[in-house]
Amino acid sequence: MRIQTTVNQPARVSAARASEIIPGGVNSATRAIGEPWMFVSAHGANVVDVEGREYVDYHAAFGAILLGHADERVTTAVEEASRRLGLVGLGITELELQLAELVVDAIPSAEMVISTMSGSESVLQAVRLARGATGRRYIVKFQGCFHGSFDAVARNVISAPTRAYGWDPNSTGILDDALNHTLIAEFNDLASVQEIFDQRGDEIAAVIIEPVPHNVGALLPDQAFLQGLRDLTRARGALLIFDEVITGFRHALGGYQELCGITPDLTTFGKAMGNGFPVAGLAGSREVMSNFSPAGGTVMLAGTFNGNSASTAAAIATIGVLSDPTVGFYDHVRSLGDRMRDGMRSITTDLGVPAVVTGLGSVFATYFLEGEVHGYRDLLRNDDHAYAMFHRRMTDTGFLMYPMALKRNHISLAHTAEDIDRTLEAASDVLAGMRREGEFDRERRK
Ligand code: PLP
């Protein structure tokens, strides 16, 4: 299969051409996998590249696809809204109000909500709002959690052992001052947070956390840890921000907070809520959200495309499918997720591959390490080479899994039990081959 971008220019050349006019040939750094790669179509659980190779897609646009690619219910709603309303950019539309009602109904902690275009913007608004509302400067984040590209949170995600917990910005060009006001704690370790509060308690505006840190696969939270964070922040006058950009709508309509029963002050969400269309948001208590300027507060709220009809219609349609009991979205993805995790556990055990298979609902991840995994510290033992090679070989076999260490995989409504079984068969062959070739022998590889 080929696409024609300019007259007589084959598509393969176009993918390489991208590197000449787009930095690295991609529009977001982690889309680069080392060679030009161009895609031409995506439907249901499958994507097709320019060479005509079809993949069962578990990358799912880093989790933005929840129902499957090009879901008819969503694309029809987007088309209708675009033709009818587009972007007015003044006052409010009935679509924006409808989405706000749906979000306030769905998310337990949401009394008020704003729409944004991306998770990064939601986090920016959340952190600024927390600072504006409390008059404090510092925030606390966790080693391994990712909260987007905004300066204040751009540090200490997948850090090398020598930099973990220390100075590890994600980028140059950020003022040290912006990063220095973000203090780093360890996930599932309340004492590490308590220690920071002991030092800077009255200066901390907020603690921000992915309740399930999916940006390093799937660390599962201890209930007592999350409850401890809630109690500690409340006692010290700081806000608790759940960044549910991945977990929101994916694990339950009300996000992970619905499952754990803990109520944060602010919640960011995005990604899967629009099944691939750019839409995100921030929700919170009336008291905190009233600090935004349109409500008479002092924290700026701005964004030309916020609440545009196409994105808003996509979110309304997606939430409609997720909440339709006849669809049974959550049962479907949970049962396929369990099938995948159980299958991977049996395969790695039978082959004697050192692995921890983990995940939640629609998300699955396999760490190549021994022992238990609680926090980022444990992930420093992960065999990144084996992880990347396994994912690379799975992709080469037709199962798209992002070939970078500590990345998760996603199951959508469009995946079937047959997809899972075929994936497990391929995984068994790939892992057996890697074992035969000594790829799990770290000593040999040195
Ligand atoms: N927060 C979390 C937990 C994320 O995983 C991401 C993106 O991966 C973001 C925020 C940023 O979202 P976006 O890429 O839409 O700006």
CSV table of C-alpha atoms and ligand atoms in Angstrom, one decimal:
chain,number,residue,atom,x,y,z
A,1,MET,CA,0.0,0.0,0.0
A,2,ARG,CA,1.3,3.4,-0.9
A,3,ILE,CA,0.3,7.0,-0.4
A,4,GLN,CA,1.2,9.8,-2.7
A,5,THR,CA,2.2,13.0,-1.0
A,6,THR,CA,3.7,14.9,-3.9
A,7,VAL,CA,3.6,14.1,-7.6
A,8,ASN,CA,5.9,11.1,-8.3
A,9,GLN,CA,7.2,10.9,-4.8
A,10,PRO,CA,6.8,7.5,-3.3
A,11,ALA,CA,5.6,7.4,0.3
A,12,ARG,CA,8.8,5.6,1.5
A,13,VAL,CA,10.8,8.6,0.5
A,14,SER,CA,8.2,10.9,2.2
A,15,ALA,CA,8.9,9.2,5.6
A,16,ALA,CA,12.6,9.9,5.3
A,17,ARG,CA,11.8,13.4,3.9
A,18,ALA,CA,10.0,14.1,7.2
A,19,SER,CA,13.4,14.2,9.0
A,20,GLU,CA,14.5,17.0,6.7
A,21,ILE,CA,11.7,19.4,7.5
A,22,ILE,CA,10.4,18.2,10.9
A,23,PRO,CA,13.0,17.8,13.7
A,24,GLY,CA,13.7,14.1,13.9
A,25,GLY,CA,10.8,13.4,11.5
A,26,VAL,CA,8.2,13.3,14.3
A,27,ASN,CA,6.0,15.8,16.1
A,28,SER,CA,6.5,14.3,19.6
A,29,ALA,CA,9.8,12.9,20.7
A,30,THR,CA,8.7,9.5,21.8
A,31,ARG,CA,7.1,8.8,18.4
A,32,ALA,CA,10.6,8.2,17.0
A,33,ILE,CA,11.8,4.6,17.1
A,34,GLY,CA,15.1,5.1,15.3
A,35,GLU,CA,13.9,4.8,11.7
A,36,PRO,CA,11.3,6.5,9.5
A,37,TRP,CA,8.0,4.9,10.0
A,38,MET,CA,4.8,6.2,8.3
A,39,PHE,CA,1.3,5.0,8.8
A,40,VAL,CA,-1.6,5.2,6.4
A,41,SER,CA,-4.7,3.9,8.1
A,42,ALA,CA,-6.0,2.8,11.4
A,43,HIS,CA,-9.3,1.0,12.1
A,44,GLY,CA,-10.5,-0.9,15.1
A,45,ALA,CA,-7.6,-2.7,16.8
A,46,ASN,CA,-5.4,-2.5,13.7
A,47,VAL,CA,-3.0,0.0,12.1
A,48,VAL,CA,-1.4,-0.3,8.7
A,49,ASP,CA,2.0,1.2,7.8
A,50,VAL,CA,3.1,2.6,4.4
A,51,GLU,CA,4.6,-0.8,3.5
A,52,GLY,CA,1.2,-2.4,3.8
A,53,ARG,CA,2.1,-4.2,7.1
A,54,GLU,CA,-0.8,-4.6,9.4
A,55,TYR,CA,-0.4,-4.6,13.2
A,56,VAL,CA,-2.6,-5.4,16.2
A,57,ASP,CA,-2.2,-2.1,18.0
A,58,TYR,CA,-1.4,-2.2,21.7
A,59,HIS,CA,0.4,1.2,21.6
A,60,ALA,CA,-3.0,2.8,20.9
A,61,ALA,CA,-1.5,6.3,20.5
A,62,PHE,CA,0.0,6.1,24.0
A,63,GLY,CA,-3.4,5.2,25.3
A,64,ALA,CA,-5.5,7.8,23.6
A,65,ILE,CA,-7.5,5.2,21.8
A,66,LEU,CA,-10.0,3.5,24.1
A,67,LEU,CA,-12.8,2.3,21.8
A,68,GLY,CA,-10.6,1.4,18.8
A,69,HIS,CA,-9.4,3.5,15.9
A,70,ALA,CA,-11.9,5.5,13.9
A,71,ASP,CA,-14.9,4.4,16.0
A,72,GLU,CA,-17.9,5.2,13.9
A,73,ARG,CA,-19.9,6.6,16.8
A,74,VAL,CA,-17.2,9.1,17.5
A,75,THR,CA,-16.4,10.1,14.0
A,76,THR,CA,-20.0,10.6,13.1
A,77,ALA,CA,-20.5,12.9,16.2
A,78,VAL,CA,-17.4,14.9,15.2
A,79,GLU,CA,-18.6,15.3,11.7
A,80,GLU,CA,-22.0,16.4,12.7
A,81,ALA,CA,-20.7,18.9,15.3
A,82,SER,CA,-18.1,20.3,12.9
A,83,ARG,CA,-20.6,20.9,10.2
A,84,ARG,CA,-23.1,22.5,12.5
A,85,LEU,CA,-21.1,24.5,15.0
A,86,GLY,CA,-17.3,24.4,14.5
A,87,LEU,CA,-15.7,27.0,16.8
A,88,VAL,CA,-17.5,30.1,17.9
A,89,GLY,CA,-15.1,31.0,20.7
A,90,LEU,CA,-17.5,33.2,22.7
A,91,GLY,CA,-19.8,32.4,25.6
A,92,ILE,CA,-20.5,28.7,25.8
A,93,THR,CA,-22.1,26.1,23.6
A,94,GLU,CA,-24.6,23.5,24.5
A,95,LEU,CA,-22.0,20.8,23.7
A,96,GLU,CA,-19.6,22.3,26.3
A,97,LEU,CA,-22.3,22.3,28.9
A,98,GLN,CA,-23.3,18.7,28.1
A,99,LEU,CA,-19.7,17.6,28.5
A,100,ALA,CA,-19.3,19.4,31.7
A,101,GLU,CA,-22.5,17.7,33.1
A,102,LEU,CA,-21.1,14.3,32.0
A,103,VAL,CA,-17.8,14.9,33.7
A,104,VAL,CA,-19.2,16.3,36.9
A,105,ASP,CA,-21.5,13.2,37.1
A,106,ALA,CA,-18.7,10.8,36.3
A,107,ILE,CA,-15.8,12.0,38.5
A,108,PRO,CA,-16.5,11.7,42.2
A,109,SER,CA,-14.4,14.8,43.2
A,110,ALA,CA,-15.7,17.0,40.4
A,111,GLU,CA,-17.9,19.9,41.4
A,112,MET,CA,-16.7,22.2,38.7
A,113,VAL,CA,-14.7,21.5,35.5
A,114,ILE,CA,-12.9,23.2,32.6
A,115,SER,CA,-12.1,21.9,29.1
A,116,THR,CA,-8.6,22.1,27.7
A,117,MET,CA,-7.0,20.6,24.6
A,118,SER,CA,-4.3,18.4,26.2
A,119,GLY,CA,-3.1,16.8,29.4
A,120,SER,CA,-0.2,19.2,29.6
A,121,GLU,CA,-2.5,22.2,29.6
A,122,SER,CA,-4.6,20.6,32.2
A,123,VAL,CA,-1.6,20.0,34.4
A,124,LEU,CA,-0.4,23.6,33.8
A,125,GLN,CA,-3.8,24.9,34.9
A,126,ALA,CA,-3.9,22.6,37.9
A,127,VAL,CA,-0.4,23.6,39.2
A,128,ARG,CA,-1.0,27.3,38.7
A,129,LEU,CA,-4.4,27.0,40.3
A,130,ALA,CA,-2.9,25.2,43.3
A,131,ARG,CA,-0.3,27.9,43.7
A,132,GLY,CA,-2.8,30.7,43.1
A,133,ALA,CA,-5.3,29.2,45.6
A,134,THR,CA,-2.8,28.5,48.4
A,135,GLY,CA,-0.3,31.3,47.8
A,136,ARG,CA,2.5,28.7,48.2
A,137,ARG,CA,5.4,27.9,45.8
A,138,TYR,CA,6.5,24.3,46.0
A,139,ILE,CA,4.9,21.2,44.5
A,140,VAL,CA,5.8,17.5,45.2
A,141,LYS,CA,5.9,14.9,42.4
A,142,PHE,CA,7.0,11.3,42.3
A,143,GLN,CA,10.0,9.8,40.6
A,144,GLY,CA,8.7,8.0,37.5
A,145,CYS,CA,5.5,9.9,37.1
A,146,PHE,CA,5.0,11.9,34.0
A,147,HIS,CA,2.7,14.9,33.8
A,148,GLY,CA,3.4,16.4,30.3
A,149,SER,CA,5.6,19.0,28.9
A,150,PHE,CA,4.9,22.0,31.2
A,151,ASP,CA,8.1,23.3,32.9
A,152,ALA,CA,7.2,22.7,36.6
A,153,VAL,CA,6.7,19.0,36.1
A,154,ALA,CA,9.3,18.3,33.5
A,155,ARG,CA,11.8,16.3,35.7
A,156,ASN,CA,12.5,12.9,37.1
A,157,VAL,CA,10.4,10.6,34.9
A,158,ILE,CA,12.4,7.5,33.6
A,159,SER,CA,15.7,8.5,35.3
A,160,ALA,CA,18.9,6.5,35.1
A,161,PRO,CA,20.0,5.0,38.4
A,162,THR,CA,22.6,7.8,38.9
A,163,ARG,CA,20.1,10.6,38.4
A,164,ALA,CA,16.9,9.1,40.0
A,165,TYR,CA,15.6,11.2,42.9
A,166,GLY,CA,18.3,13.9,42.1
A,167,TRP,CA,18.6,16.5,39.4
A,168,ASP,CA,17.1,15.1,36.3
A,169,PRO,CA,15.3,17.6,34.0
A,170,ASN,CA,13.5,16.3,30.9
A,171,SER,CA,14.8,19.2,28.8
A,172,THR,CA,17.2,22.1,28.6
A,173,GLY,CA,15.7,25.5,28.3
A,174,ILE,CA,13.7,25.3,31.5
A,175,LEU,CA,14.6,27.8,34.3
A,176,ASP,CA,16.3,25.9,37.2
A,177,ASP,CA,14.0,27.9,39.5
A,178,ALA,CA,10.9,26.3,37.9
A,179,LEU,CA,12.3,22.8,38.4
A,180,ASN,CA,13.8,23.5,41.9
A,181,HIS,CA,10.3,24.2,43.1
A,182,THR,CA,9.3,20.7,42.3
A,183,LEU,CA,10.4,18.2,45.0
A,184,ILE,CA,10.7,14.5,44.3
A,185,ALA,CA,9.3,11.7,46.4
A,186,GLU,CA,9.1,7.9,46.0
A,187,PHE,CA,5.8,6.3,45.0
A,188,ASN,CA,4.2,4.0,47.6
A,189,ASP,CA,6.5,5.5,50.3
A,190,LEU,CA,4.6,7.9,52.5
A,191,ALA,CA,7.7,8.5,54.7
A,192,SER,CA,9.4,10.1,51.7
A,193,VAL,CA,6.6,12.5,51.3
A,194,GLN,CA,6.4,13.1,55.1
A,195,GLU,CA,10.1,14.0,55.0
A,196,ILE,CA,9.5,16.7,52.4
A,197,PHE,CA,6.6,18.1,54.4
A,198,ASP,CA,8.8,18.1,57.5
A,199,GLN,CA,11.2,20.4,55.7
A,200,ARG,CA,8.9,22.6,53.6
A,201,GLY,CA,5.4,21.9,54.8
A,202,ASP,CA,4.0,25.4,54.9
A,203,GLU,CA,5.4,26.2,51.5
A,204,ILE,CA,3.9,23.2,49.6
A,205,ALA,CA,1.0,24.1,47.3
A,206,ALA,CA,0.2,20.6,46.1
A,207,VAL,CA,1.2,17.0,45.7
A,208,ILE,CA,0.6,15.8,42.2
A,209,ILE,CA,0.5,12.1,41.4
A,210,GLU,CA,-0.5,9.5,38.8
A,211,PRO,CA,-2.6,7.3,41.1
A,212,VAL,CA,-1.4,4.4,39.0
A,213,PRO,CA,1.9,5.4,37.4
A,214,HIS,CA,1.4,4.1,33.9
A,215,ASN,CA,4.3,6.1,32.5
A,216,VAL,CA,6.6,3.5,33.9
A,217,GLY,CA,4.3,0.6,33.0
A,218,ALA,CA,1.9,0.0,35.9
A,219,LEU,CA,3.0,0.5,39.5
A,220,LEU,CA,0.0,-0.4,41.6
A,221,PRO,CA,-0.7,1.9,44.6
A,222,ASP,CA,-1.1,0.7,48.2
A,223,GLN,CA,-4.5,2.0,49.4
A,224,ALA,CA,-2.8,3.1,52.7
A,225,PHE,CA,-0.3,5.2,50.7
A,226,LEU,CA,-3.0,7.1,48.8
A,227,GLN,CA,-5.0,7.5,51.9
A,228,GLY,CA,-1.9,8.7,53.7
A,229,LEU,CA,-1.3,11.3,51.0
A,230,ARG,CA,-4.9,12.5,51.3
A,231,ASP,CA,-4.6,12.9,55.1
A,232,LEU,CA,-1.2,14.5,55.0
A,233,THR,CA,-2.0,17.1,52.3
A,234,ARG,CA,-5.3,18.0,54.1
A,235,ALA,CA,-3.5,18.3,57.5
A,236,ARG,CA,-0.8,20.6,56.0
A,237,GLY,CA,-3.1,22.8,53.8
A,238,ALA,CA,-1.7,21.5,50.5
A,239,LEU,CA,-3.9,20.3,47.6
A,240,LEU,CA,-3.9,16.8,46.3
A,241,ILE,CA,-3.9,16.5,42.5
A,242,PHE,CA,-4.7,13.2,40.9
A,243,ASP,CA,-3.3,13.2,37.4
A,244,GLU,CA,-5.8,10.9,35.7
A,245,VAL,CA,-4.8,11.7,32.2
A,246,ILE,CA,-4.2,7.9,31.6
A,247,THR,CA,-6.3,6.4,34.3
A,248,GLY,CA,-9.3,8.7,33.9
A,249,PHE,CA,-12.2,7.1,32.0
A,250,ARG,CA,-9.9,4.1,31.2
A,251,HIS,CA,-10.1,2.2,34.5
A,252,ALA,CA,-13.6,3.4,35.4
A,253,LEU,CA,-15.9,6.2,34.2
A,254,GLY,CA,-14.9,8.1,37.4
A,255,GLY,CA,-11.2,7.3,37.0
A,256,TYR,CA,-9.0,5.6,39.6
A,257,GLN,CA,-10.5,7.7,42.4
A,258,GLU,CA,-13.8,5.9,41.8
A,259,LEU,CA,-12.0,2.6,42.4
A,260,CYS,CA,-9.9,3.6,45.4
A,261,GLY,CA,-12.6,5.9,47.0
A,262,ILE,CA,-10.1,8.7,47.7
A,263,THR,CA,-11.1,12.2,46.8
A,264,PRO,CA,-8.4,14.5,45.5
A,265,ASP,CA,-8.9,18.3,45.4
A,266,LEU,CA,-8.1,18.5,41.7
A,267,THR,CA,-8.1,16.0,38.9
A,268,THR,CA,-6.6,16.3,35.4
A,269,PHE,CA,-7.8,14.0,32.6
A,270,GLY,CA,-7.5,13.8,28.9
A,271,LYS,CA,-6.2,11.2,26.4
A,272,ALA,CA,-8.8,8.5,26.0
A,273,MET,CA,-11.8,10.6,26.8
A,274,GLY,CA,-11.9,11.7,23.1
A,275,ASN,CA,-10.9,8.4,21.5
A,276,GLY,CA,-8.1,10.1,19.6
A,277,PHE,CA,-9.4,13.7,19.3
A,278,PRO,CA,-7.7,16.4,21.3
A,279,VAL,CA,-9.7,17.0,24.4
A,280,ALA,CA,-8.8,17.1,28.1
A,281,GLY,CA,-9.8,18.9,31.3
A,282,LEU,CA,-9.4,19.8,34.9
A,283,ALA,CA,-12.0,19.2,37.6
A,284,GLY,CA,-12.1,20.0,41.3
A,285,SER,CA,-14.0,21.3,44.2
A,286,ARG,CA,-16.1,24.4,43.8
A,287,GLU,CA,-14.0,26.2,46.4
A,288,VAL,CA,-10.7,25.6,44.5
A,289,MET,CA,-12.0,26.0,41.0
A,290,SER,CA,-13.6,29.3,41.9
A,291,ASN,CA,-10.1,30.8,41.9
A,292,PHE,CA,-10.2,30.9,38.1
A,293,SER,CA,-10.6,34.4,36.7
A,294,PRO,CA,-14.0,34.0,35.0
A,295,ALA,CA,-15.4,33.1,38.4
A,296,GLY,CA,-14.0,36.2,40.0
A,297,GLY,CA,-10.7,34.7,41.1
A,298,THR,CA,-7.1,35.7,40.1
A,299,VAL,CA,-5.9,32.6,38.2
A,300,MET,CA,-5.8,33.0,34.4
A,301,LEU,CA,-8.0,30.7,32.3
A,302,ALA,CA,-7.4,31.0,28.6
A,303,GLY,CA,-7.4,28.8,25.4
A,304,THR,CA,-8.7,29.6,21.9
A,305,PHE,CA,-9.6,26.0,21.1
A,306,ASN,CA,-10.9,25.0,24.6
A,307,GLY,CA,-14.3,23.5,24.2
A,308,ASN,CA,-14.3,23.4,20.4
A,309,SER,CA,-17.2,21.5,19.0
A,310,ALA,CA,-15.3,18.7,17.3
A,311,SER,CA,-13.3,17.7,20.3
A,312,THR,CA,-16.2,18.2,22.7
A,313,ALA,CA,-18.5,16.0,20.5
A,314,ALA,CA,-15.8,13.3,20.4
A,315,ALA,CA,-15.7,13.3,24.2
A,316,ILE,CA,-19.4,13.2,24.6
A,317,ALA,CA,-19.7,10.3,22.1
A,318,THR,CA,-16.8,8.4,23.8
A,319,ILE,CA,-18.3,8.8,27.3
A,320,GLY,CA,-21.6,7.8,25.9
A,321,VAL,CA,-20.2,4.4,24.7
A,322,LEU,CA,-18.2,3.9,27.9
A,323,SER,CA,-21.3,4.4,30.0
A,324,ASP,CA,-23.7,2.3,27.9
A,325,PRO,CA,-24.4,-0.9,29.8
A,326,THR,CA,-25.3,-2.7,26.6
A,327,VAL,CA,-21.7,-2.2,25.4
A,328,GLY,CA,-20.1,-3.4,28.6
A,329,PHE,CA,-16.8,-1.6,27.9
A,330,TYR,CA,-15.2,-2.1,31.3
A,331,ASP,CA,-16.1,-5.9,31.6
A,332,HIS,CA,-14.7,-6.4,28.0
A,333,VAL,CA,-11.3,-4.8,28.5
A,334,ARG,CA,-10.9,-6.2,32.0
A,335,SER,CA,-11.6,-9.7,30.9
A,336,LEU,CA,-9.2,-9.4,27.9
A,337,GLY,CA,-6.6,-7.7,30.2
A,338,ASP,CA,-6.8,-10.6,32.6
A,339,ARG,CA,-6.5,-13.1,29.8
A,340,MET,CA,-3.4,-11.4,28.6
A,341,ARG,CA,-1.8,-11.1,32.1
A,342,ASP,CA,-2.6,-14.7,33.0
A,343,GLY,CA,-1.3,-15.9,29.7
A,344,MET,CA,2.0,-13.9,30.0
A,345,ARG,CA,2.4,-15.1,33.6
A,346,SER,CA,2.1,-18.8,32.4
A,347,ILE,CA,4.5,-18.2,29.5
A,348,THR,CA,7.2,-16.5,31.5
A,349,THR,CA,6.9,-19.1,34.3
A,350,ASP,CA,7.1,-22.0,31.9
A,351,LEU,CA,10.1,-20.6,30.1
A,352,GLY,CA,11.8,-19.6,33.3
A,353,VAL,CA,12.1,-16.0,32.2
A,354,PRO,CA,12.6,-13.6,35.1
A,355,ALA,CA,9.5,-11.4,34.8
A,356,VAL,CA,6.8,-9.6,36.7
A,357,VAL,CA,3.6,-9.3,34.7
A,358,THR,CA,1.4,-6.5,35.9
A,359,GLY,CA,-1.3,-4.0,34.9
A,360,LEU,CA,-4.9,-3.1,35.6
A,361,GLY,CA,-8.0,-3.5,33.5
A,362,SER,CA,-7.1,-2.7,29.9
A,363,VAL,CA,-3.4,-2.0,30.7
A,364,PHE,CA,-0.7,-4.7,30.8
A,365,ALA,CA,3.0,-4.6,31.2
A,366,THR,CA,5.8,-7.1,31.7
A,367,TYR,CA,8.9,-6.1,33.6
A,368,PHE,CA,12.0,-8.2,33.2
A,369,LEU,CA,13.2,-8.4,36.7
A,370,GLU,CA,13.1,-10.6,39.8
A,371,GLY,CA,11.4,-9.9,43.1
A,372,GLU,CA,8.5,-7.6,43.8
A,373,VAL,CA,7.7,-4.2,42.4
A,374,HIS,CA,6.3,-1.4,44.6
A,375,GLY,CA,8.0,1.8,43.6
A,376,TYR,CA,10.4,3.3,41.1
A,377,ARG,CA,13.3,2.0,43.0
A,378,ASP,CA,12.4,-1.5,42.1
A,379,LEU,CA,12.2,-0.6,38.4
A,380,LEU,CA,15.9,0.2,38.5
A,381,ARG,CA,16.4,-3.6,38.4
A,382,ASN,CA,14.4,-3.9,35.1
A,383,ASP,CA,16.4,-5.4,32.2
A,384,ASP,CA,15.7,-2.5,29.8
A,385,HIS,CA,17.6,-4.3,27.0
A,386,ALA,CA,15.3,-7.4,27.2
A,387,TYR,CA,12.2,-5.2,27.5
A,388,ALA,CA,13.0,-3.2,24.4
A,389,MET,CA,14.0,-6.3,22.4
A,390,PHE,CA,10.8,-8.2,23.4
A,391,HIS,CA,8.7,-5.3,22.3
A,392,ARG,CA,10.7,-4.8,19.1
A,393,ARG,CA,10.3,-8.4,18.1
A,394,MET,CA,6.6,-8.4,18.9
A,395,THR,CA,6.2,-5.4,16.6
A,396,ASP,CA,8.2,-7.2,13.9
A,397,THR,CA,5.8,-10.1,14.2
A,398,GLY,CA,2.8,-7.8,13.8
A,399,PHE,CA,1.9,-6.8,17.4
A,400,LEU,CA,2.6,-3.2,17.9
A,401,MET,CA,4.2,-2.6,21.3
A,402,TYR,CA,6.3,0.4,21.9
A,403,PRO,CA,10.0,-0.6,21.9
A,404,MET,CA,11.1,1.5,24.8
A,405,ALA,CA,11.8,0.4,28.3
A,406,LEU,CA,8.9,0.7,30.9
A,407,LYS,CA,6.1,1.4,28.4
A,408,ARG,CA,2.7,-0.1,28.9
A,409,ASN,CA,0.3,-1.6,26.4
A,410,HIS,CA,-3.4,-0.9,26.0
A,411,ILE,CA,-6.4,-3.1,25.1
A,412,SER,CA,-9.4,-1.3,23.5
A,413,LEU,CA,-13.0,-2.2,23.0
A,414,ALA,CA,-12.1,-3.3,19.4
A,415,HIS,CA,-9.7,-6.0,20.6
A,416,THR,CA,-11.0,-9.6,20.7
A,417,ALA,CA,-10.1,-12.7,22.6
A,418,GLU,CA,-8.7,-14.1,19.4
A,419,ASP,CA,-6.3,-11.0,19.2
A,420,ILE,CA,-5.1,-11.8,22.7
A,421,ASP,CA,-4.6,-15.5,22.0
A,422,ARG,CA,-2.6,-14.7,18.8
A,423,THR,CA,-0.5,-12.2,20.8
A,424,LEU,CA,0.2,-14.8,23.5
A,425,GLU,CA,1.3,-17.3,20.9
A,426,ALA,CA,3.6,-14.8,19.3
A,427,ALA,CA,4.9,-13.7,22.8
A,428,SER,CA,5.7,-17.3,23.6
A,429,ASP,CA,7.8,-17.8,20.5
A,430,VAL,CA,9.6,-14.5,20.9
A,431,LEU,CA,10.5,-15.1,24.5
A,432,ALA,CA,11.5,-18.7,23.8
A,433,GLY,CA,13.8,-17.4,21.1
A,434,MET,CA,15.3,-14.7,23.3
A,435,ARG,CA,15.9,-17.3,26.0
A,436,ARG,CA,17.6,-19.6,23.6
A,437,GLU,CA,19.8,-16.7,22.4
A,438,GLY,CA,20.8,-15.8,26.0
A,439,GLU,CA,19.1,-12.4,25.8
A,440,PHE,CA,18.1,-12.7,29.5
A,441,ASP,CA,21.6,-13.4,30.6
A,442,ARG,CA,22.9,-10.0,31.7
A,443,GLU,CA,26.4,-11.3,32.5
A,444,ARG,CA,26.8,-12.7,29.0
A,445,ARG,CA,25.8,-9.4,27.4
A,446,LYS,CA,28.3,-7.3,29.2
B,1,PLP,N1,-0.3,13.4,32.4
B,1,PLP,C1,0.0,12.2,32.2
B,1,PLP,C2,-0.2,11.2,33.3
B,1,PLP,C3,0.3,11.7,30.9
B,1,PLP,O1,0.6,10.4,30.7
B,1,PLP,C4,0.5,12.7,29.9
B,1,PLP,C5,0.9,12.3,28.5
B,1,PLP,O2,1.3,11.2,28.3
B,1,PLP,C6,0.2,14.0,30.2
B,1,PLP,C7,-0.1,14.4,31.5
B,1,PLP,C8,0.3,15.1,29.1
B,1,PLP,O3,-0.7,14.9,28.2
B,1,PLP,P1,-0.6,15.5,26.7
B,1,PLP,O4,0.4,14.6,26.0
B,1,PLP,O5,-2.0,15.3,26.2
B,1,PLP,O6,-0.2,16.9,26.8
